[in-house]
mmCIF file of C-alpha atoms in Angstrom:
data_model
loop_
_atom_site.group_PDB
_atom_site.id
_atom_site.type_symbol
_atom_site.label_atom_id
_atom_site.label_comp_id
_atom_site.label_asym_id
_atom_site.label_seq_id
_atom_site.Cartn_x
_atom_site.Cartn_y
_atom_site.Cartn_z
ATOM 1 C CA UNK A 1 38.402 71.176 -14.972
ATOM 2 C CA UNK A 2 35.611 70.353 -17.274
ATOM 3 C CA UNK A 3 38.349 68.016 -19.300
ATOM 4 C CA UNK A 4 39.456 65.829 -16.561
ATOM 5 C CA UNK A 5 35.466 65.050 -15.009
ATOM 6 C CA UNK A 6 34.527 64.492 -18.990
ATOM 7 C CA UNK A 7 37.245 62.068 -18.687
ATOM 8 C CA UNK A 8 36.558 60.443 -15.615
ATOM 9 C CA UNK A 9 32.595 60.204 -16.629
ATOM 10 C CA UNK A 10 34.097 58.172 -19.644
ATOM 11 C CA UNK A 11 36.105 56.046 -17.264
ATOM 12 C CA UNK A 12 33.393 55.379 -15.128
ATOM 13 C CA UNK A 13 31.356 54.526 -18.219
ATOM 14 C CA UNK A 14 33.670 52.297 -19.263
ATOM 15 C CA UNK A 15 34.147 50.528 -16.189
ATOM 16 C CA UNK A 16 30.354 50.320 -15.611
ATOM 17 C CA UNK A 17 30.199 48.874 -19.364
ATOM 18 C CA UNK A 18 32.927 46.065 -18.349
ATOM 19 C CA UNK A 19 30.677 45.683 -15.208
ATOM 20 C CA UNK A 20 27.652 45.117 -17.004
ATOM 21 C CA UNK A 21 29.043 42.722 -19.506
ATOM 22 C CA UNK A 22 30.734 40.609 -17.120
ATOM 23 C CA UNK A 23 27.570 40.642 -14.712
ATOM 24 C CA UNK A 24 25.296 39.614 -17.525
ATOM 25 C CA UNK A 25 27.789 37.061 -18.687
ATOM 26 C CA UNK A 26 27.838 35.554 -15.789
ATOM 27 C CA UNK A 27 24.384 35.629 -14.854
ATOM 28 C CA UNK A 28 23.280 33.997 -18.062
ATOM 29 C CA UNK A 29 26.459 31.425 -17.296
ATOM 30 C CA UNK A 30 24.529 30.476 -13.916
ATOM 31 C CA UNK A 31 21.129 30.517 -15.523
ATOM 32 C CA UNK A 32 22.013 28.205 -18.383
ATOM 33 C CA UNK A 33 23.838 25.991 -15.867
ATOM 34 C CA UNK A 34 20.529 26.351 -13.114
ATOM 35 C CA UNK A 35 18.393 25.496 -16.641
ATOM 36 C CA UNK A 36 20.786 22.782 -17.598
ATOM 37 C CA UNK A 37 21.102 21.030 -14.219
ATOM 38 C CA UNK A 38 17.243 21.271 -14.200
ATOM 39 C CA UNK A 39 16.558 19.817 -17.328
ATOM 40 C CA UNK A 40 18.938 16.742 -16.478
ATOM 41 C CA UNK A 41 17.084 16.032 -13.147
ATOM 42 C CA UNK A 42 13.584 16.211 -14.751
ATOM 43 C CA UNK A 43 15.183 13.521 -17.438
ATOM 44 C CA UNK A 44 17.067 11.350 -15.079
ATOM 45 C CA UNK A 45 13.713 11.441 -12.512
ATOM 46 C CA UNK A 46 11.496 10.812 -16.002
ATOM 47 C CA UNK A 47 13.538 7.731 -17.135
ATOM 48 C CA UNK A 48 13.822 6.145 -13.442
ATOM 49 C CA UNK A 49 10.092 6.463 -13.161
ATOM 50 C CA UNK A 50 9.049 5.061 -16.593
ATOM 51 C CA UNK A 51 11.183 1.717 -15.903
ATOM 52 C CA UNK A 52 9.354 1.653 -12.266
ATOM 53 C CA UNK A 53 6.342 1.877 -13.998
ATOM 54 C CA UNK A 54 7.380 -0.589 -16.830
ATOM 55 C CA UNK A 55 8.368 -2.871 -13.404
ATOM 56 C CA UNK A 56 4.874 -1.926 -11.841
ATOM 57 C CA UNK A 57 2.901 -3.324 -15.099
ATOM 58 C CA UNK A 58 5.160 -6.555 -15.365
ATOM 59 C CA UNK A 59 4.679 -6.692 -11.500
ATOM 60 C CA UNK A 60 0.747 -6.627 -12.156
ATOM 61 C CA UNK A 61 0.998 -9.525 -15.007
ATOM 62 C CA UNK A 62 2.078 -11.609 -12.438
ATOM 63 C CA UNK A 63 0.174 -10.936 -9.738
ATOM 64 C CA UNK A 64 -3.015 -11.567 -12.256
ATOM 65 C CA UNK A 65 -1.585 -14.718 -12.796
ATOM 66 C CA UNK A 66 -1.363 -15.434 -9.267
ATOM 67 C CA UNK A 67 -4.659 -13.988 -8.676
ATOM 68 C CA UNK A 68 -6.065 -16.833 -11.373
ATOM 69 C CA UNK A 69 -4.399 -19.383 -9.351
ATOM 70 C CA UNK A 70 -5.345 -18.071 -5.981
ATOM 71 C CA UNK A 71 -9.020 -17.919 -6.908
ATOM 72 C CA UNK A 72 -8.989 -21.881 -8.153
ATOM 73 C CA UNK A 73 -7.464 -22.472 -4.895
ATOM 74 C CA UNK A 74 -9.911 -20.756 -3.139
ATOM 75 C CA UNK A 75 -12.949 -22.206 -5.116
ATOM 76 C CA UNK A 76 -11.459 -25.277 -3.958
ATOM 77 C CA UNK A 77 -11.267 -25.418 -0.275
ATOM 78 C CA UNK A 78 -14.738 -23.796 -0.345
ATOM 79 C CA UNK A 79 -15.987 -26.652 -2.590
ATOM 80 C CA UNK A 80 -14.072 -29.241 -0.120
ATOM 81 C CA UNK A 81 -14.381 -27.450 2.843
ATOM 82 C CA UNK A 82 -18.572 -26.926 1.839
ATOM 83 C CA UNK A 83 -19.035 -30.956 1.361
ATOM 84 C CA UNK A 84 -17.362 -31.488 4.626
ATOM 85 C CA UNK A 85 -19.930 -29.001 6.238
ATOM 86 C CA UNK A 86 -23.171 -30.808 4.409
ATOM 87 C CA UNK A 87 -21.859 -34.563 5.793
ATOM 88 C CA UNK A 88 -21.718 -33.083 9.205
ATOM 89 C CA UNK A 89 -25.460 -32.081 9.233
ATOM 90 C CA UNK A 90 -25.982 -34.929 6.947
ATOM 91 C CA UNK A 91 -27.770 -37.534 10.150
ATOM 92 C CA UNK A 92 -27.935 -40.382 7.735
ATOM 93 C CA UNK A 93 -23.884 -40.480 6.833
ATOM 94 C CA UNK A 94 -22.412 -43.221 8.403
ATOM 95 C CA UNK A 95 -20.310 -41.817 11.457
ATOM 96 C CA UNK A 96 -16.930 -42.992 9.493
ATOM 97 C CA UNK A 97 -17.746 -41.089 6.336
ATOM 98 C CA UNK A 98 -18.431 -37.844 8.251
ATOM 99 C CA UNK A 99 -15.042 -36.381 8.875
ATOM 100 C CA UNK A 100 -13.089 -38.619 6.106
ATOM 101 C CA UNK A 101 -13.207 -39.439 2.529
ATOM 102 C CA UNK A 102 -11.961 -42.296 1.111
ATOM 103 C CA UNK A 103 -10.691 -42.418 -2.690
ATOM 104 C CA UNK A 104 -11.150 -45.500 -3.878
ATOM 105 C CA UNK A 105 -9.330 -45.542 -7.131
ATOM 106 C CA UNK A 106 -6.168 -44.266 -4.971
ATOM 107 C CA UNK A 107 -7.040 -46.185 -1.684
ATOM 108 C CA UNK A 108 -6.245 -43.208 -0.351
ATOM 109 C CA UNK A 109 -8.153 -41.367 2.849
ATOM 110 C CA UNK A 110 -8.610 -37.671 2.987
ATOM 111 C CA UNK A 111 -9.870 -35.806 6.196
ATOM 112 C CA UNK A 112 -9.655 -32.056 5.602
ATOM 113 C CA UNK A 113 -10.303 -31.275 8.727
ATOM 114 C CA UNK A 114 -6.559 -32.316 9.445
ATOM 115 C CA UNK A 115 -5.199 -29.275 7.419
ATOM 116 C CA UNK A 116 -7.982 -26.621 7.871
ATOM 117 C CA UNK A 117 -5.306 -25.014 10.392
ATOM 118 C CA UNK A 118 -3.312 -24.468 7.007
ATOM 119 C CA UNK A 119 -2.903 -20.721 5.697
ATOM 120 C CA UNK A 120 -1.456 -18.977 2.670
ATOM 121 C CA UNK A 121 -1.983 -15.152 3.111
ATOM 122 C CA UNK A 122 -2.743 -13.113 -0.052
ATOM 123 C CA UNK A 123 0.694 -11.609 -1.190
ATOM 124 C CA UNK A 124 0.942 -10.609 -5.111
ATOM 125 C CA UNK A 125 4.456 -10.268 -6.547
ATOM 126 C CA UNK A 126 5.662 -6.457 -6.034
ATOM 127 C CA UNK A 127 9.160 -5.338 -5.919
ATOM 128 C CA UNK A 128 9.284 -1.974 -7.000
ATOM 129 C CA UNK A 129 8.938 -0.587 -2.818
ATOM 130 C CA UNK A 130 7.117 2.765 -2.373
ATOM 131 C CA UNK A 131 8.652 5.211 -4.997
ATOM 132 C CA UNK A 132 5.128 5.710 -6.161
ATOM 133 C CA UNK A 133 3.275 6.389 -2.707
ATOM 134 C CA UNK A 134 3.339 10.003 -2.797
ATOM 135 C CA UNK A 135 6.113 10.728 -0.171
ATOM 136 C CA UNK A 136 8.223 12.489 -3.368
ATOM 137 C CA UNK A 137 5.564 14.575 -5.365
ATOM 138 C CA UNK A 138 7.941 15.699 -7.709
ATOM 139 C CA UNK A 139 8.292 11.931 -9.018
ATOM 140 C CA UNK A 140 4.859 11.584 -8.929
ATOM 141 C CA UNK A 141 3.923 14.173 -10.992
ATOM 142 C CA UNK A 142 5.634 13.114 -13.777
ATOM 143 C CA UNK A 143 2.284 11.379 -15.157
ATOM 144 C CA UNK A 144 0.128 12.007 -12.092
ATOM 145 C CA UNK A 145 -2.599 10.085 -13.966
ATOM 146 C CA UNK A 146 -0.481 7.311 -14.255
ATOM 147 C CA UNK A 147 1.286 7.794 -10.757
ATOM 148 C CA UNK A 148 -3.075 7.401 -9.016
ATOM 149 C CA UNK A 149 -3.631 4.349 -11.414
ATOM 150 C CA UNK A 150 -0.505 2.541 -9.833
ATOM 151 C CA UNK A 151 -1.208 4.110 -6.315
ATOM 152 C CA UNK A 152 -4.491 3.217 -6.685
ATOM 153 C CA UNK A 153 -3.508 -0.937 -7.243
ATOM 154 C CA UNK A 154 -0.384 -0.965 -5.108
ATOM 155 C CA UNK A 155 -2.155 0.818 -1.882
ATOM 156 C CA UNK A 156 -5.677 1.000 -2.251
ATOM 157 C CA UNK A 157 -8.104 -0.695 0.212
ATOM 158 C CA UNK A 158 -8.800 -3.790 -2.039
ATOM 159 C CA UNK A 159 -5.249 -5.122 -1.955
ATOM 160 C CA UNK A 160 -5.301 -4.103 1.916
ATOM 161 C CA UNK A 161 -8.693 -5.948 2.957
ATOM 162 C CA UNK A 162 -7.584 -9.165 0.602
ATOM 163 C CA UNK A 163 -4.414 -9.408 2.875
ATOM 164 C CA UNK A 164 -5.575 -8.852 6.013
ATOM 165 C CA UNK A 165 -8.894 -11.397 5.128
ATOM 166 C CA UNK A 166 -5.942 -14.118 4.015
ATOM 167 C CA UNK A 167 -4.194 -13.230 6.620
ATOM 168 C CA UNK A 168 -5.311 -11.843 10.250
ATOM 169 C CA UNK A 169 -9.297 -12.541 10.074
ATOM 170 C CA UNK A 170 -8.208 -16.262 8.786
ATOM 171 C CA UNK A 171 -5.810 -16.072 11.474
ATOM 172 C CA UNK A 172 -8.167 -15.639 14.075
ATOM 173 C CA UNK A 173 -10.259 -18.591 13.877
ATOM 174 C CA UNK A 174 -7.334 -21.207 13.141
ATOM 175 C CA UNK A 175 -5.897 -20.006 16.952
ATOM 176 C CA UNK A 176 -9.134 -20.871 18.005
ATOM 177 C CA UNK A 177 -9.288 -24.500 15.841
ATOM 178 C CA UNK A 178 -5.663 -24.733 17.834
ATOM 179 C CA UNK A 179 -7.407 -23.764 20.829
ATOM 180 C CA UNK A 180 -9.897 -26.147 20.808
ATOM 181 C CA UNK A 181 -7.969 -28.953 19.527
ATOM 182 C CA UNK A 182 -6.220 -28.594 22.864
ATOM 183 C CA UNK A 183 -9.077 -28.763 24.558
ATOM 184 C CA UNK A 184 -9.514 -32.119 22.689
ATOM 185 C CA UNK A 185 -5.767 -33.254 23.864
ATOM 186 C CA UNK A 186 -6.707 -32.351 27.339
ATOM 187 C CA UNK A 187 -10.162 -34.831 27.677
ATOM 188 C CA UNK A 188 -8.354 -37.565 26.214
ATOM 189 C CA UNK A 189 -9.512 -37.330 22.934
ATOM 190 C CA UNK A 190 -6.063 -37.581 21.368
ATOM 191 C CA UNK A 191 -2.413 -38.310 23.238
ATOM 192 C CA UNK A 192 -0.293 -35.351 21.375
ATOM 193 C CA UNK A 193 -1.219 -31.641 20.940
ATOM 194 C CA UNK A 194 -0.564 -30.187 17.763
ATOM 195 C CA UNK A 195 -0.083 -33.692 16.094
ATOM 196 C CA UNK A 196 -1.136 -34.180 12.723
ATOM 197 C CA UNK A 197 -4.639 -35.665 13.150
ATOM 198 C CA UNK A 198 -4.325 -38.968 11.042
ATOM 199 C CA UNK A 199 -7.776 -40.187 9.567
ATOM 200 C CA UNK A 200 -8.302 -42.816 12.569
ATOM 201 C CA UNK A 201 -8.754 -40.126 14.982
ATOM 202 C CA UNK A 202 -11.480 -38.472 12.892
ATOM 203 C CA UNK A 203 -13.545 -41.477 12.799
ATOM 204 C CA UNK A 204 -12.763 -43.141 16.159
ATOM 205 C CA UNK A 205 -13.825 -40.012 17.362
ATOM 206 C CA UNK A 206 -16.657 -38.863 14.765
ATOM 207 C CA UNK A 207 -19.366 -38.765 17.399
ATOM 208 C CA UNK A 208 -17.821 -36.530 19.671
ATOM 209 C CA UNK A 209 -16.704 -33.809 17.345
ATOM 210 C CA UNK A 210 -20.045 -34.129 15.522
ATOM 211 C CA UNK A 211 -21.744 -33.030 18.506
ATOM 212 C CA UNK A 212 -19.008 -30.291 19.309
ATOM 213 C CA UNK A 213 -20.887 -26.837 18.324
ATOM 214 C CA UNK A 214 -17.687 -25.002 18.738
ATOM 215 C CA UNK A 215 -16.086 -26.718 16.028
ATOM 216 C CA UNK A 216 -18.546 -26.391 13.490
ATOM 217 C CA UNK A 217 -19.238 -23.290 13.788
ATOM 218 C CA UNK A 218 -15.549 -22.387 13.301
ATOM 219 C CA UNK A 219 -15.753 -24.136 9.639
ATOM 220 C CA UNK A 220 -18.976 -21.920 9.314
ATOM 221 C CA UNK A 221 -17.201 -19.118 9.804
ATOM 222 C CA UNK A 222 -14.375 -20.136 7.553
ATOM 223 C CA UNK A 223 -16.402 -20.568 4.907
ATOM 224 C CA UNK A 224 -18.088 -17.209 5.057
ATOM 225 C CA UNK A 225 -14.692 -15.715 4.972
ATOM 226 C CA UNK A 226 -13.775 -17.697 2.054
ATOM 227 C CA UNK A 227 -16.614 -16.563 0.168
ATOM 228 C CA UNK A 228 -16.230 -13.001 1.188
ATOM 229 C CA UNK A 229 -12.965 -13.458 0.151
ATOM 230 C CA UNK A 230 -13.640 -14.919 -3.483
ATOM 231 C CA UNK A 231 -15.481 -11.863 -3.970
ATOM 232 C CA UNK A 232 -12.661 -9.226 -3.302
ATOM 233 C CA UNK A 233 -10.495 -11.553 -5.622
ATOM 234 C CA UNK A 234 -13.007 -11.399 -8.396
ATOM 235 C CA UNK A 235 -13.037 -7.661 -8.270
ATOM 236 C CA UNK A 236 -9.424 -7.692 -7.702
ATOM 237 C CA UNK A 237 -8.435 -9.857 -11.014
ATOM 238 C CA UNK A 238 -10.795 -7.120 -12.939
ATOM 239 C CA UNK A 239 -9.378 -4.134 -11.688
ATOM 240 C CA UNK A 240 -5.643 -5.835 -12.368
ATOM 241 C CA UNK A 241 -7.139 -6.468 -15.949
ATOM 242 C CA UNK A 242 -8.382 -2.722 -16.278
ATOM 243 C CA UNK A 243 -5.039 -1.250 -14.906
ATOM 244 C CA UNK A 244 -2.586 -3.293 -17.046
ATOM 245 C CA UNK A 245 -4.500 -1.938 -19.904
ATOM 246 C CA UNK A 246 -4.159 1.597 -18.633
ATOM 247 C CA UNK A 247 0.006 1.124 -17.455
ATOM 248 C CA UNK A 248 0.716 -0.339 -21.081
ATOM 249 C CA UNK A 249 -0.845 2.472 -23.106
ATOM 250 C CA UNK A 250 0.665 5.321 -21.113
ATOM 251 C CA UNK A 251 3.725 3.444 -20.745
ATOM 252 C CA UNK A 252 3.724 2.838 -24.980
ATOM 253 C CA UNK A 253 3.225 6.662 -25.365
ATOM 254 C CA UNK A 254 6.214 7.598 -23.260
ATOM 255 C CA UNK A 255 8.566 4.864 -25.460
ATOM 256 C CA UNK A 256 7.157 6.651 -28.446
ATOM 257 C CA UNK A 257 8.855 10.385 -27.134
ATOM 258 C CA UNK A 258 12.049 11.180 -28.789
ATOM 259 C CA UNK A 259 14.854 13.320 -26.764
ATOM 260 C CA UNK A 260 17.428 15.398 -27.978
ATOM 261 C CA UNK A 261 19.901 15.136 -24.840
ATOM 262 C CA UNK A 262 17.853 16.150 -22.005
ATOM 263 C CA UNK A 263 14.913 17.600 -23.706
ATOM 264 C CA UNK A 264 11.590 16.103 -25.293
ATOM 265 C CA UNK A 265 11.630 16.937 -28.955
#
C-alpha cells in the first residue's frame, strides 16, 4: 500500500513539475511578447512624434518669416492709413488732396480709402493638425517639456487673440464701412453699391465725407486695432524666436540617441 501512494506522490510530482515548467514557460513567453510589443509602441509613438516636432519647428521658421512680413505690412497701412487720418483733420488741405494722393513721378492717384474694406486675417503656416493638443497623453509625454513649448505656440492665447484681431474684430468695422457706404449709394452719393470707389468720387465728394463723423471714426478705430495688433505681433515674432531655439535643441538631443532595435542604448 505504502509502494503504490509513494508512487503516485512521484507521479503527481512529476506531473506538477511538467506543470510548472510549461506554466512558467509560457508565462515568460507572454511577458517577453507583452514587453516586446510595448517596447515597439513606445519606439514607433517616439519616432512619429520627433518628426511632428521636427515639422512643428520647420512650421515655426516659416511662420516667423511670415510674421516679419506681416508686421511690415502692418506698419504700413498704419503709416498710410495714419496720414490719411491727419489730412482729414488737416482744415487747410485742399478738399481734393484730402481723400487722394497723387504720385507724381508715376502720375498715378491713390485713395486708400477705396481698399480699407480689404482684409488678410492672421494665419501662420501649420500643418502638423492637433497630435500635440493633449487629447493622447501618452504621445505627449514623450518630452512633456517639449510637448507645453509646442502647445504653448500652436494653442496658446497669443496666436488665438492675433487671429481673431485680423480677423473678426477687423471684421466688424469693415461691415460697418460696407454699411455706411450704402448709406452713401442710397443719398445719391454714388450710382453702384459695392463698386470700387475710383479717385473721382473721393474728391467730387470730399466735403461730404469730411463732415461724415461715422466714417472717421471707423478709420479711428481701425487704427487702434492695428496698433493693438502690431503689439501682439511683436511679442509674437519673440516668442517664435525663443521657441525655435528651445524645439531645435531638444529636437538635436533626441537625433543624438542611439537604438539598438526598439530600445535606447
Amino acid at each position: 500500500m505504502s509502494k503504490i501512494i509513494i508512487t503516485k506522490l512521484k507521479q503527481f510530482w512529476l506531473l506538477l513539475k511538467k506543470w510548472g515548467i510549461e506554466f512558467t514557460v509560457l508565462f515568460f513567453g507572454i511577458w517577453l511578447t507583452l514587453y516586446v510589443q510595448k517596447a515597439e509602441d513606445d519606439y514607433d509613438r517616439t519616432v512619429l512624434y520627433y518628426e511632428l516636432a521636427n515639422k512643428v519647428a520647420k512650421d515655426l521658421k516659416q511662420s516667423l518669416i511670415y510674421t516679419e512680413e506681416y508686421i511690415e505690412q502692418t506698419n504700413y497701412l498704419i503709416t498710410e492709413y495714419d496720414e490719411q487720418y491727419k489730412r482729414w483733420n488737416d482744415k487747410e488741405i485742399p478738399l481734393d488732396s484730402v481723400f487722394v494722393v497723387y504720385y507724381e513721378e508715376d502720375d498715378y492717384y491713390h485713395s486708400p480709402m477705396s481698399f480699407f474694406d480689404l482684409l488678410d486675417p492672421f494665419n501662420p503656416p501649420v500643418s502638423v493638425g492637433d497630435q500635440f493638443k493633449g487629447n493622447d497623453p501618452y504621445f505627449n509625454d514623450v518630452n512633456s517639456e517639449l510637448s507645453l513649448v509646442i502647445q504653448n505656440i500652436l494653442y496658446g492665447t497669443d496666436l488665438k487673440y492675433l487671429k481673431q484681431n485680423t480677423g473678426d474684430v477687423e471684421l466688424k468695422i469693415i461691415e460697418e464701412w460696407k454699411i455706411l457706404k450704402k448709406k452713401w449709394v442710397m443719398g445719391g452719393m454714388a450710382d453702384y453699391y459695392n463698386i470700387d470707389f475710383r479717385p473721382e468720387f473721393w474728391i467730387i465728394n470730399a466735403k461730404k465725407i469730411r463732415k461724415d463723423r461715422e466714417a472717421k471714426y471707423l478709420l479711428f478705430l481701425r487704427l487702434n486695432q492695428w496698433d493693438n495688433t502690431k503689439e501682439l505681433l511683436i511679442d509674437w515674432k519673440e516668442s517664435l524666436e525663443s521657441d525655435i531655439k528651445i524645439l531645435d535643441s531638444l529636437n538635436s538631443i533626441q537625433a543624438k540617441k542611439i537604438y539598438l532595435i526598439y530600445w535606447e542604448l
